[in-house]
Amino acid sequence: MMESHAPVPRLSFSGGVARESQRSLPAEVAVALSYNGSTHAVMMATPADLPDFARGFTRAEGIAAPEEIERIDVVETPLGIDLQIWLEAGAAARQAQRRRSMAGPVGCGLCGLESLEEAVRAAPKVQGALRMTPAQVMAAVADLPKHQPLHDMTRAAHCAALWTSNGIALSREDVGRHNAVDKLVGAMAQTADSAALILTSRVSIDLVQKACAAGFSVLIAVSAPTAAAVQMAHVAGLTLIANARPDGFDCYTHPHRLTDPKEVAHVA
């Protein structure tokens, strides 16, 4: 199995002195997602937690429900990794209707889509019962760095984390922010209606689509959203919190899920 990171030589300049050293950097390989023998997409991703990636991508893209996946085969090739995902007949037929061919950088989750309508498809409506206090939002963001071992080692990986009332319960990392979300969704054992999704990245419309498809009703990000992401979150009923830090945050949509009126008055 391929390693998720590797040491790379470097020449570091600091204080007027150059030093030879090594730094661990995240691995990035071509990962094909194939359904019933036909390639659907090719992503550049970190070669870790790949079955999670396959399940999460399948669910977050609305291709199939977890119970419609018959099996996942991880096949290494000289050029990369082929995730061979085998779907039940009904799901396979649906997947064929919205197939996309995609080969792009890790920063892009929409490369190669065959129609603009598909790229801006409406996010599923969310109704989750989760409520959070502002103190919980800030505590969750403060706790996030403890769940980023690959980032600590490389300083070049995004993280997606699952927060419940007991704190951060699960996290996944990848060089691609979309890949990190897919891996997290694929690894989740519980439903997302009582959990929040925390991201180390900016929020674009495709991440709102993925969050809603997975059933999250609260999305927290340490960076800013796009205007289109805010509008999509508003229509979908998703509480979108961004620019989150241990000492504050911005709530862009549906602040009713923040439960202390005294604390949220300045962000609502």
Tab-separated table of C-alpha atoms in Angstrom:
chain	number	residue	atom	x	y	z
A	1	MET	CA	0.000	0.000	0.000
A	2	MET	CA	1.284	3.453	-0.887
A	3	GLU	CA	2.378	5.727	1.968
A	4	SER	CA	0.402	8.897	2.735
A	5	HIS	CA	3.563	10.970	3.127
A	6	ALA	CA	7.248	10.868	2.272
A	7	PRO	CA	10.435	12.688	3.393
A	8	VAL	CA	11.785	15.149	0.813
A	9	PRO	CA	15.204	16.882	0.943
A	10	ARG	CA	15.199	20.648	1.244
A	11	LEU	CA	17.521	23.604	1.751
A	12	SER	CA	16.149	25.896	4.443
A	13	PHE	CA	17.107	29.558	4.784
A	14	SER	CA	16.663	31.162	8.201
A	15	GLY	CA	18.531	33.852	10.085
A	16	GLY	CA	20.978	34.270	7.219
A	17	VAL	CA	21.951	30.592	7.324
A	18	ALA	CA	21.167	27.826	4.830
A	19	ARG	CA	20.634	24.334	6.231
A	20	GLU	CA	20.084	21.009	4.519
A	21	SER	CA	17.244	18.998	6.006
A	22	GLN	CA	14.225	16.903	5.184
A	23	ARG	CA	10.527	17.591	5.433
A	24	SER	CA	7.647	15.156	5.187
A	25	LEU	CA	5.207	16.074	2.440
A	26	PRO	CA	1.841	14.479	1.698
A	27	ALA	CA	1.703	11.989	-1.124
A	28	GLU	CA	-0.474	12.863	-4.100
A	29	VAL	CA	-1.450	10.214	-6.644
A	30	ALA	CA	-4.031	9.786	-9.355
A	31	VAL	CA	-7.071	7.966	-7.972
A	32	ALA	CA	-9.723	6.745	-10.410
A	33	LEU	CA	-13.238	6.105	-9.160
A	34	SER	CA	-14.781	3.418	-11.328
A	35	TYR	CA	-18.361	2.184	-11.078
A	36	ASN	CA	-19.221	-1.290	-12.329
A	37	GLY	CA	-16.142	-1.324	-14.538
A	38	SER	CA	-16.467	2.183	-16.030
A	39	THR	CA	-14.313	5.134	-14.899
A	40	HIS	CA	-16.421	7.986	-13.541
A	41	ALA	CA	-13.813	10.460	-12.291
A	42	VAL	CA	-10.093	10.830	-11.702
A	43	MET	CA	-8.928	12.813	-8.682
A	44	MET	CA	-5.499	13.689	-7.340
A	45	ALA	CA	-5.604	12.491	-3.741
A	46	THR	CA	-3.602	11.289	-0.760
A	47	PRO	CA	-3.459	7.446	-0.864
A	48	ALA	CA	-4.897	6.860	2.615
A	49	ASP	CA	-8.381	5.804	3.773
A	50	LEU	CA	-9.298	5.010	0.177
A	51	PRO	CA	-12.337	2.793	0.924
A	52	ASP	CA	-13.665	5.720	2.980
A	53	PHE	CA	-12.988	7.989	-0.002
A	54	ALA	CA	-14.916	5.652	-2.305
A	55	ARG	CA	-17.928	5.411	0.015
A	56	GLY	CA	-17.932	9.109	0.841
A	57	PHE	CA	-17.571	10.292	-2.768
A	58	THR	CA	-20.369	7.949	-3.789
A	59	ARG	CA	-22.676	9.249	-1.075
A	60	ALA	CA	-21.727	12.940	-1.132
A	61	GLU	CA	-22.079	13.114	-4.920
A	62	GLY	CA	-25.552	11.564	-4.703
A	63	ILE	CA	-24.524	8.529	-6.746
A	64	ALA	CA	-25.661	5.821	-4.331
A	65	ALA	CA	-26.523	5.177	-0.703
A	66	PRO	CA	-24.044	3.148	1.389
A	67	GLU	CA	-26.288	0.065	1.316
A	68	GLU	CA	-26.295	0.162	-2.508
A	69	ILE	CA	-22.525	-0.450	-2.643
A	70	GLU	CA	-21.853	-4.149	-3.067
A	71	ARG	CA	-18.063	-4.009	-2.679
A	72	ILE	CA	-14.995	-1.824	-3.164
A	73	ASP	CA	-11.725	-3.093	-4.652
A	74	VAL	CA	-8.551	-0.997	-4.258
A	75	VAL	CA	-6.320	-1.783	-7.241
A	76	GLU	CA	-2.814	-0.322	-7.479
A	77	THR	CA	-1.481	0.295	-10.994
A	78	PRO	CA	1.796	1.768	-12.299
A	79	LEU	CA	-0.019	5.058	-12.941
A	80	GLY	CA	-2.017	5.320	-9.724
A	81	ILE	CA	-4.897	3.639	-7.921
A	82	ASP	CA	-8.185	2.437	-9.335
A	83	LEU	CA	-11.037	2.365	-6.808
A	84	GLN	CA	-13.394	-0.167	-8.341
A	85	ILE	CA	-16.822	0.387	-6.817
A	86	TRP	CA	-19.549	-2.136	-7.559
A	87	LEU	CA	-23.132	-0.893	-7.257
A	88	GLU	CA	-26.487	-2.594	-7.204
A	89	ALA	CA	-28.325	-2.446	-10.523
A	90	GLY	CA	-30.622	0.459	-9.646
A	91	ALA	CA	-27.805	2.656	-8.394
A	92	ALA	CA	-25.638	1.737	-11.386
A	93	ALA	CA	-28.360	2.940	-13.741
A	94	ARG	CA	-28.652	6.266	-11.901
A	95	GLN	CA	-24.899	6.725	-11.929
A	96	ALA	CA	-24.753	6.266	-15.673
A	97	GLN	CA	-27.148	9.199	-16.113
A	98	ARG	CA	-24.861	11.700	-14.399
A	99	ARG	CA	-21.422	10.394	-15.241
A	100	ARG	CA	-18.696	12.933	-15.419
A	101	SER	CA	-15.138	12.630	-16.658
A	102	MET	CA	-12.830	14.633	-14.456
A	103	ALA	CA	-9.044	15.016	-14.289
A	104	GLY	CA	-7.935	18.103	-12.435
A	105	PRO	CA	-5.972	19.563	-9.540
A	106	VAL	CA	-6.859	18.732	-5.952
A	107	GLY	CA	-8.158	22.261	-5.386
A	108	CYS	CA	-11.036	21.720	-7.788
A	109	GLY	CA	-14.100	19.612	-7.146
A	110	LEU	CA	-15.944	20.477	-10.334
A	111	CYS	CA	-13.352	19.998	-13.086
A	112	GLY	CA	-14.687	18.334	-16.216
A	113	LEU	CA	-18.391	18.443	-15.456
A	114	GLU	CA	-20.308	18.012	-18.668
A	115	SER	CA	-23.039	20.561	-17.883
A	116	LEU	CA	-23.294	23.831	-15.991
A	117	GLU	CA	-26.654	22.659	-14.620
A	118	GLU	CA	-24.942	19.755	-12.877
A	119	ALA	CA	-22.282	22.020	-11.378
A	120	VAL	CA	-24.825	24.280	-9.676
A	121	ARG	CA	-27.444	21.650	-8.864
A	122	ALA	CA	-29.506	22.498	-5.798
A	123	ALA	CA	-28.293	21.070	-2.520
A	124	PRO	CA	-30.693	18.680	-0.722
A	125	LYS	CA	-32.777	20.316	2.004
A	126	VAL	CA	-31.566	19.676	5.542
A	127	GLN	CA	-33.667	19.520	8.708
A	128	GLY	CA	-31.137	18.432	11.346
A	129	ALA	CA	-32.011	18.910	14.991
A	130	LEU	CA	-28.482	19.866	16.067
A	131	ARG	CA	-28.134	22.986	18.209
A	132	MET	CA	-24.813	24.504	19.285
A	133	THR	CA	-23.826	27.301	21.620
A	134	PRO	CA	-21.272	29.821	20.379
A	135	ALA	CA	-18.916	28.489	23.051
A	136	GLN	CA	-19.177	25.000	21.513
A	137	VAL	CA	-18.420	26.356	18.036
A	138	MET	CA	-15.266	28.091	19.260
A	139	ALA	CA	-14.199	25.106	21.375
A	140	ALA	CA	-14.603	22.791	18.366
A	141	VAL	CA	-12.359	24.993	16.228
A	142	ALA	CA	-9.809	25.235	19.040
A	143	ASP	CA	-9.739	21.432	19.286
A	144	LEU	CA	-9.371	20.860	15.533
A	145	PRO	CA	-5.541	21.067	15.368
A	146	LYS	CA	-5.310	18.028	17.673
A	147	HIS	CA	-6.939	15.939	14.930
A	148	GLN	CA	-4.582	16.862	12.072
A	149	PRO	CA	-1.528	14.573	12.274
A	150	LEU	CA	-0.814	14.690	8.543
A	151	HIS	CA	-0.976	18.486	8.564
A	152	ASP	CA	1.342	18.589	11.582
A	153	MET	CA	3.854	16.493	9.682
A	154	THR	CA	3.557	18.173	6.286
A	155	ARG	CA	1.805	21.552	6.676
A	156	ALA	CA	0.087	20.711	3.389
A	157	ALA	CA	-3.138	18.844	4.131
A	158	HIS	CA	-6.773	19.783	4.662
A	159	CYS	CA	-8.943	18.275	7.369
A	160	ALA	CA	-12.657	17.502	7.629
A	161	ALA	CA	-13.949	16.624	11.091
A	162	LEU	CA	-17.180	15.331	12.607
A	163	TRP	CA	-18.284	17.173	15.773
A	164	THR	CA	-20.913	15.883	18.197
A	165	SER	CA	-21.971	17.062	21.640
A	166	ASN	CA	-19.058	15.026	23.007
A	167	GLY	CA	-16.520	16.867	20.841
A	168	ILE	CA	-14.698	15.883	17.644
A	169	ALA	CA	-15.430	12.197	17.084
A	170	LEU	CA	-13.777	11.572	13.704
A	171	SER	CA	-11.488	13.295	11.221
A	172	ARG	CA	-9.947	12.650	7.839
A	173	GLU	CA	-7.149	14.485	5.996
A	174	ASP	CA	-6.116	14.854	2.374
A	175	VAL	CA	-4.253	17.282	0.144
A	176	GLY	CA	-7.648	18.018	-1.427
A	177	ARG	CA	-10.373	19.642	0.658
A	178	HIS	CA	-13.118	17.832	-1.261
A	179	ASN	CA	-11.318	14.535	-0.822
A	180	ALA	CA	-11.074	15.085	2.935
A	181	VAL	CA	-14.844	15.583	3.119
A	182	ASP	CA	-15.516	12.484	1.037
A	183	LYS	CA	-13.228	10.393	3.242
A	184	LEU	CA	-14.953	11.639	6.391
A	185	VAL	CA	-18.427	10.928	5.020
A	186	GLY	CA	-17.310	7.467	3.975
A	187	ALA	CA	-15.927	6.733	7.452
A	188	MET	CA	-18.996	7.921	9.382
A	189	ALA	CA	-20.822	5.220	11.302
A	190	GLN	CA	-23.645	7.473	12.483
A	191	THR	CA	-26.036	9.770	10.669
A	192	ALA	CA	-25.075	13.418	10.386
A	193	ASP	CA	-28.313	15.024	11.597
A	194	SER	CA	-26.930	15.452	15.130
A	195	ALA	CA	-23.384	16.374	14.098
A	196	ALA	CA	-21.538	19.340	12.603
A	197	LEU	CA	-19.006	19.277	9.766
A	198	ILE	CA	-15.813	21.255	10.435
A	199	LEU	CA	-13.474	22.211	7.579
A	200	THR	CA	-10.019	23.752	7.426
A	201	SER	CA	-10.774	25.290	4.029
A	202	ARG	CA	-12.855	27.939	2.357
A	203	VAL	CA	-16.446	26.992	1.505
A	204	SER	CA	-17.527	26.749	-2.122
A	205	ILE	CA	-20.879	25.583	-3.456
A	206	ASP	CA	-19.687	22.031	-4.065
A	207	LEU	CA	-18.765	21.660	-0.383
A	208	VAL	CA	-22.231	22.886	0.585
A	209	GLN	CA	-23.674	20.279	-1.788
A	210	LYS	CA	-21.561	17.543	-0.190
A	211	ALA	CA	-22.443	18.613	3.370
A	212	CYS	CA	-26.161	18.614	2.630
A	213	ALA	CA	-26.032	15.322	0.722
A	214	ALA	CA	-24.412	13.725	3.761
A	215	GLY	CA	-27.145	15.085	6.033
A	216	PHE	CA	-25.244	17.768	7.975
A	217	SER	CA	-27.267	20.755	9.149
A	218	VAL	CA	-24.295	22.775	10.472
A	219	LEU	CA	-21.095	23.503	8.538
A	220	ILE	CA	-18.189	25.267	10.281
A	221	ALA	CA	-15.136	26.456	8.343
A	222	VAL	CA	-11.997	28.279	9.398
A	223	SER	CA	-11.919	30.259	6.142
A	224	ALA	CA	-14.467	32.313	4.226
A	225	PRO	CA	-17.338	31.122	2.008
A	226	THR	CA	-18.161	32.274	-1.481
A	227	ALA	CA	-21.299	34.321	-2.022
A	228	ALA	CA	-22.783	31.473	-4.041
A	229	ALA	CA	-22.106	29.040	-1.197
A	230	VAL	CA	-23.948	31.308	1.248
A	231	GLN	CA	-26.955	31.537	-1.057
A	232	MET	CA	-27.050	27.772	-1.571
A	233	ALA	CA	-26.760	27.139	2.174
A	234	HIS	CA	-29.609	29.571	2.837
A	235	VAL	CA	-31.936	27.830	0.385
A	236	ALA	CA	-30.979	24.365	1.644
A	237	GLY	CA	-31.529	25.231	5.312
A	238	LEU	CA	-27.865	24.710	6.221
A	239	THR	CA	-26.343	26.744	9.046
A	240	LEU	CA	-23.105	28.086	7.573
A	241	ILE	CA	-20.472	29.323	10.024
A	242	ALA	CA	-17.149	30.576	8.647
A	243	ASN	CA	-14.031	32.527	9.554
A	244	ALA	CA	-14.162	30.444	12.727
A	245	ARG	CA	-11.459	30.921	15.346
A	246	PRO	CA	-11.136	29.978	19.013
A	247	ASP	CA	-12.234	33.509	19.900
A	248	GLY	CA	-15.033	34.172	17.394
A	249	PHE	CA	-16.782	33.358	14.121
A	250	ASP	CA	-19.265	34.594	11.516
A	251	CYS	CA	-22.666	32.965	11.016
A	252	TYR	CA	-23.973	33.553	7.484
A	253	THR	CA	-27.185	31.511	7.395
A	254	HIS	CA	-29.793	30.058	9.751
A	255	PRO	CA	-28.449	31.302	13.101
A	256	HIS	CA	-31.449	29.737	14.878
A	257	ARG	CA	-29.269	26.665	15.497
A	258	LEU	CA	-27.092	28.799	17.778
A	259	THR	CA	-28.830	28.468	21.101
A	260	ASP	CA	-27.725	31.355	23.322
A	261	PRO	CA	-29.362	34.602	22.143
A	262	LYS	CA	-27.110	36.755	24.307
A	263	GLU	CA	-23.986	35.342	22.711
A	264	VAL	CA	-25.227	35.283	19.110
A	265	ALA	CA	-26.773	38.725	18.964
A	266	HIS	CA	-23.639	40.172	17.366
A	267	VAL	CA	-23.317	37.506	14.642
A	268	ALA	CA	-26.918	36.787	13.691
